[in-house]
Short mmCIF file of C-alpha atoms in Angstrom, two decimals:
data_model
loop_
_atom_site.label_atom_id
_atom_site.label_comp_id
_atom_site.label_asym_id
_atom_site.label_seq_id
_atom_site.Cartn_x
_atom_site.Cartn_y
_atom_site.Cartn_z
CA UNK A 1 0.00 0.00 0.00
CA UNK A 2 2.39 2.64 -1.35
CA UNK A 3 4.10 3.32 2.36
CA UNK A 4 0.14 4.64 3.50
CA UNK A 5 -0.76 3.60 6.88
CA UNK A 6 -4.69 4.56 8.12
CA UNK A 7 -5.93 4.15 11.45
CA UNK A 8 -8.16 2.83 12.69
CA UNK A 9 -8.47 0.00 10.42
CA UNK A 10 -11.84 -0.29 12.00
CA UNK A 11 -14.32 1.99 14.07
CA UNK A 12 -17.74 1.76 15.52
CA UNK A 13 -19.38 4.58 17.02
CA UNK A 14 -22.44 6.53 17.78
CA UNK A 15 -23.71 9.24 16.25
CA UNK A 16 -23.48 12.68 17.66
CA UNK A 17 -19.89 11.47 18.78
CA UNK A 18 -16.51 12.84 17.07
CA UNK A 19 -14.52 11.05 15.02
CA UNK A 20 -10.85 11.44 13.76
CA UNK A 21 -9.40 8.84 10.96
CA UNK A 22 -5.66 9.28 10.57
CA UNK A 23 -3.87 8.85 7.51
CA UNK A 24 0.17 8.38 8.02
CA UNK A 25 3.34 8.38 4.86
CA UNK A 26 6.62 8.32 5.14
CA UNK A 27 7.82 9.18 1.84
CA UNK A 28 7.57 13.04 1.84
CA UNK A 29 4.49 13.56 -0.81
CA UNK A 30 3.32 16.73 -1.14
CA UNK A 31 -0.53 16.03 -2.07
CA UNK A 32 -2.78 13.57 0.24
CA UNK A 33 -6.53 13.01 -0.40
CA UNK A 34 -9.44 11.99 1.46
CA UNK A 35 -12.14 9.48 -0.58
CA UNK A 36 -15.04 7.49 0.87
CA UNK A 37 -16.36 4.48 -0.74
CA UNK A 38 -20.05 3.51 -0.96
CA UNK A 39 -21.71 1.02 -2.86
CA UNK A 40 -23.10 2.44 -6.11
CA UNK A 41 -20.96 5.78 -6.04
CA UNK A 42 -17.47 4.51 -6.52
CA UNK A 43 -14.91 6.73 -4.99
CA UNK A 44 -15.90 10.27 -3.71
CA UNK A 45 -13.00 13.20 -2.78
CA UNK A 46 -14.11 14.41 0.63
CA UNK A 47 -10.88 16.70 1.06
CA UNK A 48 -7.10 16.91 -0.20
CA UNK A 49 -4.55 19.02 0.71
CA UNK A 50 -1.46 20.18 -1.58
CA UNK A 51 0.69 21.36 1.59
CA UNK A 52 1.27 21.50 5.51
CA UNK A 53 -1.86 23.42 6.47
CA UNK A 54 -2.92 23.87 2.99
CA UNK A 55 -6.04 22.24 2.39
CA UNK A 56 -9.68 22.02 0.05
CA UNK A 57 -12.71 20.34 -0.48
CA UNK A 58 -13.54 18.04 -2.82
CA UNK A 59 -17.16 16.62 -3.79
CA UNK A 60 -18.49 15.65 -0.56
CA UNK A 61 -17.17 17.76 1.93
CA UNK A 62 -20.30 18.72 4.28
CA UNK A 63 -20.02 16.90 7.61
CA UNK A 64 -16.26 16.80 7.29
CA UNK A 65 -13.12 19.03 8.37
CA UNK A 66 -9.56 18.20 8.09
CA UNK A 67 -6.00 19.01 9.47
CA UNK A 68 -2.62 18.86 7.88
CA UNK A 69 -0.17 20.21 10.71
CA UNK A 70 2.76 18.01 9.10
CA UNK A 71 3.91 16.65 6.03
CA UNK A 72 3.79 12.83 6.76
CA UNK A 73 0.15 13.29 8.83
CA UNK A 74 -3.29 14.06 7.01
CA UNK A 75 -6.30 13.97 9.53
CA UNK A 76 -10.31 13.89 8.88
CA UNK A 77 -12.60 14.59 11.51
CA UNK A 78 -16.31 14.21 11.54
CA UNK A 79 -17.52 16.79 14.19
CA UNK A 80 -20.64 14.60 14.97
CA UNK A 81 -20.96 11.26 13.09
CA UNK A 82 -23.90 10.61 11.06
CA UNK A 83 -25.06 6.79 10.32
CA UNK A 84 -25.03 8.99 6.36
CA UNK A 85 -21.13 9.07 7.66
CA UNK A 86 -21.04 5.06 7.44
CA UNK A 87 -18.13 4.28 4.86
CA UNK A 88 -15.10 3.24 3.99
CA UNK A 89 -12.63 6.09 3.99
CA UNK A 90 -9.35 5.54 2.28
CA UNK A 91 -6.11 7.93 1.91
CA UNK A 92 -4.10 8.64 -1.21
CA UNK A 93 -1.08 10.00 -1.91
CA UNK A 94 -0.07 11.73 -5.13
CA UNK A 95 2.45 10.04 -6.73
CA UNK A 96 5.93 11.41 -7.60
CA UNK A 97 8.50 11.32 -10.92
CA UNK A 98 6.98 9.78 -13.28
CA UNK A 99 3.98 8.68 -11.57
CA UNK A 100 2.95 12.07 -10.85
CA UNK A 101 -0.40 11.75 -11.95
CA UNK A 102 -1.16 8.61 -10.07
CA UNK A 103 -3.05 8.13 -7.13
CA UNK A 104 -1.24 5.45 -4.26
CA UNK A 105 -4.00 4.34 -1.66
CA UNK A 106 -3.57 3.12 1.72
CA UNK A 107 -5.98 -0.02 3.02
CA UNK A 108 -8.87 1.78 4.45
CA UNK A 109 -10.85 2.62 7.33
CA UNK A 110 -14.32 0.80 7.65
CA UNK A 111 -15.91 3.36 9.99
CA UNK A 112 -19.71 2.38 11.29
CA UNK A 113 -22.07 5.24 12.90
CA UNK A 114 -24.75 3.46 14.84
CA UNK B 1 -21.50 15.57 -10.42
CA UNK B 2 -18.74 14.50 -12.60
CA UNK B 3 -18.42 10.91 -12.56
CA UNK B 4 -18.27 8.22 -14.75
CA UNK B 5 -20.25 5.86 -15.29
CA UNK B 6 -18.77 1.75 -15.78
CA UNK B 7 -20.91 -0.93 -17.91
CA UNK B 8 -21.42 -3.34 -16.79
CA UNK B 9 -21.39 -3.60 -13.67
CA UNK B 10 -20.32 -7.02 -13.06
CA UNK B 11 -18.86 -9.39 -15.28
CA UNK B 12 -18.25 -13.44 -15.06
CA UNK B 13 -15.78 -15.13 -17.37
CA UNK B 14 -13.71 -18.18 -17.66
CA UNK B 15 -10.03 -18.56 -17.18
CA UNK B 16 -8.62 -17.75 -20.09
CA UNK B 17 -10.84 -15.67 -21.76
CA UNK B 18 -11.03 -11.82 -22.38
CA UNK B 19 -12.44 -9.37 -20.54
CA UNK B 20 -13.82 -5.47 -21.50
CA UNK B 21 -15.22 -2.96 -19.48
CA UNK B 22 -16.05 0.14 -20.40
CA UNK B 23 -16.26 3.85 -18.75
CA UNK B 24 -18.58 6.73 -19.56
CA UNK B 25 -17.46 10.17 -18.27
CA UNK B 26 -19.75 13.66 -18.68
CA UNK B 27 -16.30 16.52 -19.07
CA UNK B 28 -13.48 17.16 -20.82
CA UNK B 29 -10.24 15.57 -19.28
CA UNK B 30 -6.92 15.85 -19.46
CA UNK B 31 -6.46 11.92 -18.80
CA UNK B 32 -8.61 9.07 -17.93
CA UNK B 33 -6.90 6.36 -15.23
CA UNK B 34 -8.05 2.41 -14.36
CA UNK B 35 -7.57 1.34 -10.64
CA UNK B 36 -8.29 -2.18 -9.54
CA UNK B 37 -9.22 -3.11 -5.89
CA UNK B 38 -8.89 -6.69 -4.68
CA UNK B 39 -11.97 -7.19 -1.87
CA UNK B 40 -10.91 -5.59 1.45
CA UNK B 41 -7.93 -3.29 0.01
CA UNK B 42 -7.35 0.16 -1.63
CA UNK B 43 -7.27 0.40 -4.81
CA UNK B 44 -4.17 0.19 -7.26
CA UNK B 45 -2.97 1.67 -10.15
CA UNK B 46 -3.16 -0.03 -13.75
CA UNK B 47 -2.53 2.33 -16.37
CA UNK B 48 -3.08 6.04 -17.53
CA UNK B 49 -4.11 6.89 -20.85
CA UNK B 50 -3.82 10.95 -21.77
CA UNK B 51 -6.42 13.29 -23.90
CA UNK B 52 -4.68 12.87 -27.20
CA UNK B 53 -3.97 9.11 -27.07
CA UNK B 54 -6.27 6.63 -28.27
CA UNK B 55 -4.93 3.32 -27.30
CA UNK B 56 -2.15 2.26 -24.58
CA UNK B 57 -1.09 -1.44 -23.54
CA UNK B 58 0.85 -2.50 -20.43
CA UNK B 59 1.18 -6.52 -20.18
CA UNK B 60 -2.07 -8.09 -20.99
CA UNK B 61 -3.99 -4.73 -20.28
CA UNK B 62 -5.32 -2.38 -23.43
CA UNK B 63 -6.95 0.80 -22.97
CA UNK B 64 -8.47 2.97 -25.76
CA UNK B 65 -9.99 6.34 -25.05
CA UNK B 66 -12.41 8.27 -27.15
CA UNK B 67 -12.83 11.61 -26.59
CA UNK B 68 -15.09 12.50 -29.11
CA UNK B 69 -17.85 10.28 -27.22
CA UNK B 70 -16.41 10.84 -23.69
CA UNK B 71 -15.85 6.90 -23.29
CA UNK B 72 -12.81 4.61 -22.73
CA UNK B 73 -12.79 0.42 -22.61
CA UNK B 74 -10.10 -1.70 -20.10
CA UNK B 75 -9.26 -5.17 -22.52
CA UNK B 76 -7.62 -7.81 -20.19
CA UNK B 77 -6.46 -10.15 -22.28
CA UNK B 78 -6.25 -14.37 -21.20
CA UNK B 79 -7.67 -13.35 -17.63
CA UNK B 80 -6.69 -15.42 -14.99
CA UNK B 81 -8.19 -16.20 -11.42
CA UNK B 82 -5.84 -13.71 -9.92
CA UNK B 83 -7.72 -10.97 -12.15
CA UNK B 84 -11.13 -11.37 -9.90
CA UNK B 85 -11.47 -7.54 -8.56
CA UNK B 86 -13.63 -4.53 -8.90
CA UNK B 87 -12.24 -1.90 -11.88
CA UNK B 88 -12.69 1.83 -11.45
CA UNK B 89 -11.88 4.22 -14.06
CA UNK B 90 -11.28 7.62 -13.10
CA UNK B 91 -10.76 11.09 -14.38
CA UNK B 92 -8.37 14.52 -14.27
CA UNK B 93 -9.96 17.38 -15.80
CA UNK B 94 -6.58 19.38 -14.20
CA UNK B 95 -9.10 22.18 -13.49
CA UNK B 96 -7.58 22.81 -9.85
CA UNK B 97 -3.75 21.41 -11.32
CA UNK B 98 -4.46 18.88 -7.58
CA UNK B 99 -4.98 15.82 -9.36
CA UNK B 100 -8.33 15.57 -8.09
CA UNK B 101 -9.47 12.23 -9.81
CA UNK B 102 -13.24 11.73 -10.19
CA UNK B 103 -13.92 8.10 -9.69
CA UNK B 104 -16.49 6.03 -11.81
CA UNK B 105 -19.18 3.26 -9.92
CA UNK B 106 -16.61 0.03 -10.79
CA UNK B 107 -17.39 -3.40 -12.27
CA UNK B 108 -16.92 -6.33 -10.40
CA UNK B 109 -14.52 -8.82 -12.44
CA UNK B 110 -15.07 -12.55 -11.60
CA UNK B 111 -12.82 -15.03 -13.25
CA UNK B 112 -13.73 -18.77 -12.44
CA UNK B 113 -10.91 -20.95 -12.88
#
């Protein structure tokens, strides 16, 4: 998985409670994206961020706020979970060289709002 | 919303035979990518095909693009077991220059050995 780590790999919780999902790299890439997964939408782009503390939305942003306080560390937070928020969430990396216009994924985060 | 749109959505084949998949998208792009993602795990890159290409191969993989009717086919040649995944095509219109990749809905590859 590209040097992406995500944690948790797995979270239950309830809703009206926060929520942070880490995403972790450790080879120095400038971009890192935010994506959930849901059955019959593919891949969505929550947020990205192109810098340390330079970040944007993406399609589905509402709900959603992240942090990028160092290179290697991209976090999302969901304020107050929504069962809507029930997902997997995956990180990506932008690739470098020549595969600059490639996206590297970590494993995902299966995150369940009861 | 800008996404594509993959037909069809699932597809069953033997070992051995080929496979095609195909990917619908509504903008104008400045290249059009396939990912694969093996059940459980994020998804990979296959190959990138750019605006004013047509066709591209890597291994047993051919990809031809068609801007003129926004659409692009995946051709995986002699599949094999290993193969069985979910495709996802997806697509840079470069309008923020952030790679932002706009994912299509996936089809779900089975290959029975």
């Amino acid at each position: 998985d590209a040097g992406i780590t995500q944690s948790p790999r797995h979270k239950v919780t309830e809703t009206g409670t926060p929520v942070t999902l880490r995403c972790h790299q450790t080879e120095n890439h400038r971009y890192m994206y935010w994506y959930r997964q849901d059955p019959g939408h593919g891949l969505r782009l929550i947020h990205y961020s192109y810098g340390v503390k330079d970040t944007d939305k993406g399609e589905v942003s509402d709900g959603y706020s992240v942090s990028r306080s160092k290179t290697e560390d991209f976090l999302l937070t969901l304020e107050s979970a929504t069962s809507s928020q029930t997902s997997v969430y995956f990180c990506a990396i932008r690739g470098q060289g020549s595969s600059y216009n490639e996206q590297f994924f970590g494993p995902g985060t299966r995150l369940t709002v009861l | 919303s800008q996404q594509g749109e993959e037909d069809p959505q699932a597809l069953s084949i033997q070992e051995g035979e080929n496979a095609t998949m195909n990917c619908s998208y509504k903008t104008s792009i400045n290249n059009l990518q396939w990912y694969r993602q093996n059940s459980g795990r994020g998804l990979v890159h296959l190959i990138l095909i750019r605006s004013n290409e047509r066709e591209k191969h890597s291994g047993r993989l051919r990809v031809t693009l068609d801007t003129s009717k926004k659409s692009s086919s995946l051709l995986i040649t002699a599949s094999r077991a290993a193969d069985t995944a979910s495709y996802f095509c997806a697509t840079d219109t470069f309008k923020t220059g952030a790679n932002n990749l706009f994912f299509g809905t996936g089809t779900r590859l089975t290959v029975i050995p």
